[in-house]
Coordinates of C-alpha atoms and ligand atoms in Angstrom, one line a residue:
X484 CA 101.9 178.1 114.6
X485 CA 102.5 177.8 110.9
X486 CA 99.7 178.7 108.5
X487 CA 99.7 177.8 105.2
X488 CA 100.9 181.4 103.0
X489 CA 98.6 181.7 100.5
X490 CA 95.8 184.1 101.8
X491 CA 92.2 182.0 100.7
X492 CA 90.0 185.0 99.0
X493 CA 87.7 186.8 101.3
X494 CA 85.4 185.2 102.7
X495 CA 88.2 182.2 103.1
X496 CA 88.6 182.5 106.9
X497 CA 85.2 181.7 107.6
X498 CA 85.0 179.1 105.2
X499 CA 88.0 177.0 105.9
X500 CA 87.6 177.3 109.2
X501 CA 89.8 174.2 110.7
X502 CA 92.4 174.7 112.7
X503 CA 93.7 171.4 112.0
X504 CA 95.0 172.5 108.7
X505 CA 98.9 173.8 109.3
X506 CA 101.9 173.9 107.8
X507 CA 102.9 170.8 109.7
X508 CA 99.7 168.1 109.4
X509 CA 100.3 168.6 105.4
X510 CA 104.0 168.0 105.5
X511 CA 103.4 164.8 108.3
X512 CA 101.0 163.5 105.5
X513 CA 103.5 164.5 102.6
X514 CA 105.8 162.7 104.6
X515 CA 103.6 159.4 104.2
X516 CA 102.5 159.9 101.3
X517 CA 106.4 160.2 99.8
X518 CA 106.6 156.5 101.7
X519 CA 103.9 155.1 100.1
X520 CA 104.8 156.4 96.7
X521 CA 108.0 155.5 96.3
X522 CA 106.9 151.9 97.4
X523 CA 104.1 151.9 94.9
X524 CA 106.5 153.2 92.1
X525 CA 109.5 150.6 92.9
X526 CA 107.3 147.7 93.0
X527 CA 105.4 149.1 90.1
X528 CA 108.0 149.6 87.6
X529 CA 109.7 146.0 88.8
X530 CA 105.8 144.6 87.7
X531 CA 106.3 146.3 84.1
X532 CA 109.9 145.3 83.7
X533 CA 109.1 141.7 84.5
X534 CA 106.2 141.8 81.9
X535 CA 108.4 143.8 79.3
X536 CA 111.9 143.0 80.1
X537 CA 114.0 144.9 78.3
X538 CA 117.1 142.8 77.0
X539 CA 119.2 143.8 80.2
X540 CA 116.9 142.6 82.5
X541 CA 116.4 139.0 84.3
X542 CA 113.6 138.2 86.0
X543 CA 114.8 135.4 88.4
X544 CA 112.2 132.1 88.8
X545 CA 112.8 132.1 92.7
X546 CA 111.8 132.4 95.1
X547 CA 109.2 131.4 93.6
X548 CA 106.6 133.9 95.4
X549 CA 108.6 136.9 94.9
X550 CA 106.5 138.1 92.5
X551 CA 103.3 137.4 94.6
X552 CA 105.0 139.9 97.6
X553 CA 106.4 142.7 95.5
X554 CA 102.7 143.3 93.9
X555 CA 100.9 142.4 96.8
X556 CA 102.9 145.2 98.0
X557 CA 102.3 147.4 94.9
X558 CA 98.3 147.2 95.4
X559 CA 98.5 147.6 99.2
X560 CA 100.3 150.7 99.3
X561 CA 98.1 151.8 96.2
X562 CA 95.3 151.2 98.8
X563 CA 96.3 152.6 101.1
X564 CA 97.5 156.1 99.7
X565 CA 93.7 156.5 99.6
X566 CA 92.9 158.0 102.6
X567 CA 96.5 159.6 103.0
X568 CA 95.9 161.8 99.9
X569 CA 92.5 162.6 100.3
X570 CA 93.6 163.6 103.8
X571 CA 96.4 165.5 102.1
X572 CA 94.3 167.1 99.4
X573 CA 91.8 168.5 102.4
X574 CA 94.7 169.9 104.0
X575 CA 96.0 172.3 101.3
X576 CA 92.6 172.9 99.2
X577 CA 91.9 176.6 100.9
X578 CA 95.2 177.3 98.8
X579 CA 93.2 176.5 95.4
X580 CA 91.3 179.4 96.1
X581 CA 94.5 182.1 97.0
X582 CA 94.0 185.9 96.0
X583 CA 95.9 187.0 93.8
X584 CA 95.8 183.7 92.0
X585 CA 99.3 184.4 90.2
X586 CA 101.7 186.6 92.1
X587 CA 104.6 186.0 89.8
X588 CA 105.7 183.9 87.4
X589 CA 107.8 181.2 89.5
X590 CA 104.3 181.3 91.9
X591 CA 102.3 180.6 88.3
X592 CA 104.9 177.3 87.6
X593 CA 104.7 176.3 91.5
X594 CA 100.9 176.4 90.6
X595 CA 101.0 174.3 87.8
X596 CA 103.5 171.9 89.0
X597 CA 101.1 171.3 91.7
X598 CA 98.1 170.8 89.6
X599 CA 100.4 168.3 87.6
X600 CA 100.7 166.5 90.4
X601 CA 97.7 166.8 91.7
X602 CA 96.0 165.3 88.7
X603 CA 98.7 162.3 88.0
X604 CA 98.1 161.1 91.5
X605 CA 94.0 161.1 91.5
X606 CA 94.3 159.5 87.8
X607 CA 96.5 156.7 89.5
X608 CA 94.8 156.1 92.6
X609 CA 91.0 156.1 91.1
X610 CA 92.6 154.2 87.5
X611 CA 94.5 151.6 90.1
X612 CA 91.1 151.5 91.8
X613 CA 89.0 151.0 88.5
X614 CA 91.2 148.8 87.3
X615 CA 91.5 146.1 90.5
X616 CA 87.4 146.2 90.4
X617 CA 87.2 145.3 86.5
X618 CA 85.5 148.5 85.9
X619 CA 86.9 149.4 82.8
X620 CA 84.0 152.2 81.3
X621 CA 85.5 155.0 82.6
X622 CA 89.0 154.5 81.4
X623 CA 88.9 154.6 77.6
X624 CA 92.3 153.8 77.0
X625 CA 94.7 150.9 78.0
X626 CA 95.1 150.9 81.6
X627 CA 98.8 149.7 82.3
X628 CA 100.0 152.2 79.4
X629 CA 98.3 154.8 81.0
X630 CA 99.0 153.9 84.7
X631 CA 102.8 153.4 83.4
X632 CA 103.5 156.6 82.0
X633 CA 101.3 158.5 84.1
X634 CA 103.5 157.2 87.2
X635 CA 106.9 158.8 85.6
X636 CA 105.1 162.3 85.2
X637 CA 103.7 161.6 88.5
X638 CA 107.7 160.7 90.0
X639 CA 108.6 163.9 88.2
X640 CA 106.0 166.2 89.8
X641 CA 106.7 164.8 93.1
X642 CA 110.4 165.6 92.8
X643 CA 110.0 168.9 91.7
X644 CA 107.1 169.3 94.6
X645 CA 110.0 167.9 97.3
X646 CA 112.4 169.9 95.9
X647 CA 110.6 173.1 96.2
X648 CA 109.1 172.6 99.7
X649 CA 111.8 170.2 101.5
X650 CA 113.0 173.6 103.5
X651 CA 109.1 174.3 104.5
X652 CA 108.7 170.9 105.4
X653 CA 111.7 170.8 107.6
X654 CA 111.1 173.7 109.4
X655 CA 107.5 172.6 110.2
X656 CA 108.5 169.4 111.5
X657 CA 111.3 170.4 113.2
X658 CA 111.4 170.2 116.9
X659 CA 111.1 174.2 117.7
X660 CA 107.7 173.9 115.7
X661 CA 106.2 170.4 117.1
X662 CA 107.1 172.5 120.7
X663 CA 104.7 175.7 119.4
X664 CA 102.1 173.5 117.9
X665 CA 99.2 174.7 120.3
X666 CA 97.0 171.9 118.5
X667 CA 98.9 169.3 118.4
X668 CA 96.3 166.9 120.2
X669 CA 93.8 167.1 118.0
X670 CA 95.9 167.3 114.8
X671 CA 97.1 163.7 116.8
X672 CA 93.8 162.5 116.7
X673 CA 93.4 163.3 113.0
X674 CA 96.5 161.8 111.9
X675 CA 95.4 158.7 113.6
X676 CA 92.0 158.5 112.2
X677 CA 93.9 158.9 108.3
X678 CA 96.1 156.3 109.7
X679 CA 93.8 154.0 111.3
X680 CA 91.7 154.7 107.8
X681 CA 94.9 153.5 105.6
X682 CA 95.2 150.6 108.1
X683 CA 91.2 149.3 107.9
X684 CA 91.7 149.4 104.0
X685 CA 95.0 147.1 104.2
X686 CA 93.5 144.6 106.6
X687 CA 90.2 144.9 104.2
X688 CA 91.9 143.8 101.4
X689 CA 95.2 142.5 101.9
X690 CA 93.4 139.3 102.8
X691 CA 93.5 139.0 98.6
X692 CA 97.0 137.9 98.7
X693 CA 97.8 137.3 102.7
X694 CA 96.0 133.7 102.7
X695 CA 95.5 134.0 107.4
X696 CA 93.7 137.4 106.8
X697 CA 91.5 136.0 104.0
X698 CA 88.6 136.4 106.4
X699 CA 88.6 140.0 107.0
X700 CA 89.2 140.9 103.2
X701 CA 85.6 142.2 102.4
X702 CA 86.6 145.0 100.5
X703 CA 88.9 142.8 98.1
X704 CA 87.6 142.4 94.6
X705 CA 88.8 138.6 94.6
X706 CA 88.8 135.9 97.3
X707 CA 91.3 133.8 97.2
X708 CA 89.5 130.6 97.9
X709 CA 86.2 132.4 95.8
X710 CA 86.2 130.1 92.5
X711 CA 86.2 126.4 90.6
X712 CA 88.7 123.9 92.8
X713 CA 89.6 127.0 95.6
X714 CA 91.2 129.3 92.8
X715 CA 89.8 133.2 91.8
X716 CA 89.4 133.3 88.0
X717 CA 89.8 136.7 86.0
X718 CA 88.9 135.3 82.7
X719 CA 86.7 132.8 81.7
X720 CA 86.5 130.3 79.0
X721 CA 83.6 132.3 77.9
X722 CA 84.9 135.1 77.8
X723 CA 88.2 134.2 76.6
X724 CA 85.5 132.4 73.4
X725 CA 87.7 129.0 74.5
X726 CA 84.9 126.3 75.1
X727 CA 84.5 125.0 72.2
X728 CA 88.0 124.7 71.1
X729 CA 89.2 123.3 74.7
X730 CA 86.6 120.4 74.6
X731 CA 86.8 119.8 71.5
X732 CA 88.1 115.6 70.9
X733 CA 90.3 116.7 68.6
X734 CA 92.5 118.9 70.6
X735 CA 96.3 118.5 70.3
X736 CA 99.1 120.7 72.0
X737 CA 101.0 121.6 69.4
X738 CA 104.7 121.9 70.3
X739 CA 108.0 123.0 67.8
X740 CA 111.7 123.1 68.2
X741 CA 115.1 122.4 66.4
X742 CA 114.8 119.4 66.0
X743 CA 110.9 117.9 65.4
X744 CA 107.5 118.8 65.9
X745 CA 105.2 116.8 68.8
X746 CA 101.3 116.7 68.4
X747 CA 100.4 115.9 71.7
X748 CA 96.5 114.6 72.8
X749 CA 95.7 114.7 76.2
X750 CA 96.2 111.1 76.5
X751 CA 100.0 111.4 74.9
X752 CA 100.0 114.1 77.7
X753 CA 99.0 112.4 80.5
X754 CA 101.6 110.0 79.5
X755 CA 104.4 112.0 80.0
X756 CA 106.4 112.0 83.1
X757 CA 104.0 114.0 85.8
X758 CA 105.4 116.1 88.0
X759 CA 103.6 118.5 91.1
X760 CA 104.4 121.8 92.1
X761 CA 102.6 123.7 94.9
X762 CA 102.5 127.7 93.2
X763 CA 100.9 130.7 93.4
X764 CA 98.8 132.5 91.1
X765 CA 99.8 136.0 91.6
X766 CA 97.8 138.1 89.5
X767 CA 99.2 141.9 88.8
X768 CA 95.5 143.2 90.5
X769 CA 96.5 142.3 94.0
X770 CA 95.1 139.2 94.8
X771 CA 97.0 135.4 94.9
X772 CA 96.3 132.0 95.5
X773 CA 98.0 128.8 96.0
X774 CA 97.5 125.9 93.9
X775 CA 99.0 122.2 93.6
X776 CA 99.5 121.6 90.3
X777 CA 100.5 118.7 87.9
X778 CA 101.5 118.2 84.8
X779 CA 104.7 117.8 82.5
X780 CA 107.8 119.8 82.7
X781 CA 108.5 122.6 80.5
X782 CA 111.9 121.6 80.2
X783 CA 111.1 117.7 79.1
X784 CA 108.7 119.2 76.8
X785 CA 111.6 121.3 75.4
X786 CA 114.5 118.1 75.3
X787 CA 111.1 116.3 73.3
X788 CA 111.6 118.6 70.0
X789 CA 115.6 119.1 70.4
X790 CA 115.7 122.0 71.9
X791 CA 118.5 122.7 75.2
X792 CA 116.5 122.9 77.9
X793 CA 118.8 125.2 80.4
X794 CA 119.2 127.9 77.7
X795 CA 116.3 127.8 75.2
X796 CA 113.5 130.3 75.9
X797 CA 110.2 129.0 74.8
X798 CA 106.7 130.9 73.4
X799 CA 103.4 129.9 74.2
X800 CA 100.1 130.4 72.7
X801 CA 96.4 129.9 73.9
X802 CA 93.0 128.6 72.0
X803 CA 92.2 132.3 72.7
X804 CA 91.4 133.7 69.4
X805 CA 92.2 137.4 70.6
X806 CA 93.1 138.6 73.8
X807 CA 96.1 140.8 75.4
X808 CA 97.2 137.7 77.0
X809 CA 96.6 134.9 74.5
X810 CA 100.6 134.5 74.1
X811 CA 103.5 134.8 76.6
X812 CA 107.1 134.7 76.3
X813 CA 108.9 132.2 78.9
X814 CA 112.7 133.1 79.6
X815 CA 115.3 130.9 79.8
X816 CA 115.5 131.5 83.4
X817 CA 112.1 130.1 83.8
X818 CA 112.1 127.2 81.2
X819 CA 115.0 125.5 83.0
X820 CA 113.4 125.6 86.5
X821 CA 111.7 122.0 87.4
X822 CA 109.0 123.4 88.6
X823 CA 107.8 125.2 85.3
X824 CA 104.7 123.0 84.6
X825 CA 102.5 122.7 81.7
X826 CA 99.7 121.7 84.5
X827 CA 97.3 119.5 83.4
X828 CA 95.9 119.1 87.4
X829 CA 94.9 121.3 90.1
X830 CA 94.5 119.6 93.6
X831 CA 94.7 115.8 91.4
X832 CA 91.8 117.0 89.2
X833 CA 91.9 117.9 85.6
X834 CA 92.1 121.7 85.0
X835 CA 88.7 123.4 85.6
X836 CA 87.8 124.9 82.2
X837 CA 88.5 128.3 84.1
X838 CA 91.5 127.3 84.9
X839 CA 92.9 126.4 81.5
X840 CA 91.6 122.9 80.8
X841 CA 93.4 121.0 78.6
X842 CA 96.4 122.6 80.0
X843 CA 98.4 125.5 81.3
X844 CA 101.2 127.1 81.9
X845 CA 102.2 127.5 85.7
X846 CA 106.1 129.2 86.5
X847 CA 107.2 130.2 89.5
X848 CA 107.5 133.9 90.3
X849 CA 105.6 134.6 87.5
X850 CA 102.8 137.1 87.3
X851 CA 99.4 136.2 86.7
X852 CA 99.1 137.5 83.4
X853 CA 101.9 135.6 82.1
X854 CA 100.4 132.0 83.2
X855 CA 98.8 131.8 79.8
X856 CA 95.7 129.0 79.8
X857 CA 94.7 126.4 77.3
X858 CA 97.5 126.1 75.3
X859 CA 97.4 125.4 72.0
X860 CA 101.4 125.6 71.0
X861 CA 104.9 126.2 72.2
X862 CA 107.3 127.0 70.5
X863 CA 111.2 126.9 71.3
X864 CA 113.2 129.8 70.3
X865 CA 116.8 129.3 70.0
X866 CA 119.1 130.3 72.6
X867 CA 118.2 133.4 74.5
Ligands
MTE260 N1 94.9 132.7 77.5 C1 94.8 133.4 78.6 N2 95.5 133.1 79.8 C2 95.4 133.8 80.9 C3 94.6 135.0 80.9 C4 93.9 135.3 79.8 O1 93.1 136.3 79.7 N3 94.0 134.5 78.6 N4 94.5 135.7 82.1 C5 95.7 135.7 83.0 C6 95.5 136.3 84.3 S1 95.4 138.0 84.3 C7 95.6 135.6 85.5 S2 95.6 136.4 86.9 C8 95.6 134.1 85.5 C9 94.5 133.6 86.4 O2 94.5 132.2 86.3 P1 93.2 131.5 87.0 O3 92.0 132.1 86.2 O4 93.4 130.1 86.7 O5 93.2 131.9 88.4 O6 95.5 133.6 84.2 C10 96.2 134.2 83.2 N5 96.1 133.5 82.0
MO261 MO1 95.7 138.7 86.4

């Protein structure tokens, strides 16, 4: 059978001892991992482009829990590359210890093309991690930045990894060498503990997002029926520093376009034509929810001030004072849907303060982030 080339230093044999580790368990679980990440990456960069379209790109408003699957997605095979790189990492770490360390210099680059690699993917995993439990201490930057440009070096390192051990792979899973594999049963058995290990983690906590498995998702950060009228929060009025401002008598949505200005109270609101969509909140951390929601069209809001509502794009603003996601851009795409809402009602009750009292946005096919609460102002850009 195929061992691993690197020689561990003396005193290695005894040490890594397991004759599980081969040639051919790391390359099965290269294999899955190369599934897994190019899954994660796809979905991932779709996320960012959708929250920072570049001017080529439209994001379309259906179906209208597209969104909700492709990151549901993103944060399940995030998951579950857990256990398949640890297992991974096990395989091949007698090789961090091979004598000579640096036999020439190609061997030197191989080396640090591993550890490149190496690093991005525990800095995505355990960042990914961090960031879906709100644990933010440890990561003293922005996490999307970071977890952005760390996946391209990551994608790079990965292609240069294939690309230099694609023939080794192939030779070890070929069928000459599964026939010669004397210990293949057991290296069975751990491939389907990793794998039954990857699986328990996606049935843990793909309940966050797949509403029939919501029971079994104790290791998800958010229930989806956990908060005020059946819906998770991630901010707060209080944290968001909103209460006074969204209670207060005096409130009035502010909304601007070509042709007039509307100061809107929430009885002028309520006034409006009502309208009820049933759409998910599908935050960018994994977990969704469906809601029923009512409240006035987008659109009619948009014809109210003179603005064309199948081409205008529109901006909206929160009480928030400060915040990442105080504003949010809506694309034409999205304003012209009928079921864009500015929701004043979830379920038939007025907005939970949580949940964006006096009022909302709600798109479909819209991440989470983007469904900026209690609106202050919208503003309708020109054509877009
Ligand atoms: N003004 C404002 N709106 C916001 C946020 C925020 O921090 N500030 N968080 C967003 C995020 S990340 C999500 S997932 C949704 C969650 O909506 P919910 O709390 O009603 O479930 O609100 C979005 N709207
Ligand atoms: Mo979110």
């Amino acid at each position: 059978m195929v061992r691993h080339t690197d020689t561990p230093l003396t005193g290695g044999a005894v040490l890594f001892r397991s004759r599980l580790r081969s040639v051919r368990l790391t390359s099965l679980l290269g294999v899955a991992l190369g599934v897994t990440f190019v899954v994660c990456f796809m979905t991932g960069l779709l996320s960012h482009l959708v929250q920072h379209p570049p001017d080529w790109f439209r994001w379309p408003s259906r179906p209208v829990g597209l969104y909700r699957f492709t990151q549901g997605l993103h944060v399940a095979t995030g998951l579950a590359t857990v256990p398949l790189l640890g297992a991974k990492l096990w395989s091949v770490y007698p090789r961090l210890f091979a004598w000579p360390p640096i036999r020439s210099f190609g061997h030197a680059a191989g080396r640090a093309g591993v550890a490149v690699l190496v690093a991005a993917s525990l800095f995505q995993v355990v960042g990914g991690v961090l960031n879906i439990a709100h644990w933010y201490a440890p990561m003293p930057f922005f996490f999307t930045a970071g977890h952005y440009w760390v996946a391209w070096l990551m994608a790079g390192a990965i292609l240069a990894h294939v690309g230099v051990q694609l023939p080794v792979v192939r030779a070890a899973l070929s069928r000459a060498a599964r026939e010669a594999d004397a210990d293949a049963v057991s290296r069975r058995g751990l491939l389907a503990g990793v794998a039954a290990a990857a699986g328990l983690i996606t049935l843990t906590t793909v309940g966050q997002t797949v509403r029939p498995l919501a029971g079994l998702a104790v290791l998800a950060p958010r229930r989806p029926d956990a908060g005020p009228q059946g819906v998770p929060v991630n901010r707060t009025a209080d944290q968001a520093d909103v209460r006074a401002r969204a209670l207060d008598p005096s409130y009035r949505l502010k909304v601007t376009g070509p042709g007039g200005h509307a100061d809107l109270d929430l009885a002028a609101l309520h006034a409006l034509t009502r309208h009820t969509a049933e759409l998910p909140i599908a935050c960018v951390e994994g977990w969704s929810a469906t809601g029923r929601w009512s409240g006035v069209r987008l659109r009619d809001l948009v014809t109210l001030v003179g603005g064309d509502p199948e081409r205008a794009s529109v901006e909206v603003e929160s009480l928030e004072p400060a915040g990442r996601y105080r504003t949010s851009t809506v694309a034409a795409e999205h304003v012209r849907d009928p079921l864009t809402l500015i929701a004043l009602l979830l379920d038939g009750e007025p907005l939970h303060l949580d949940h964006g009292f006096p009022a909302r946005l709600i798109a479909p096919n819209r991440p989470g982030v983007l469904q900026t609460k209690w609106l202050a102002r919208i503003t309708v850009r020109g054509l877009a």
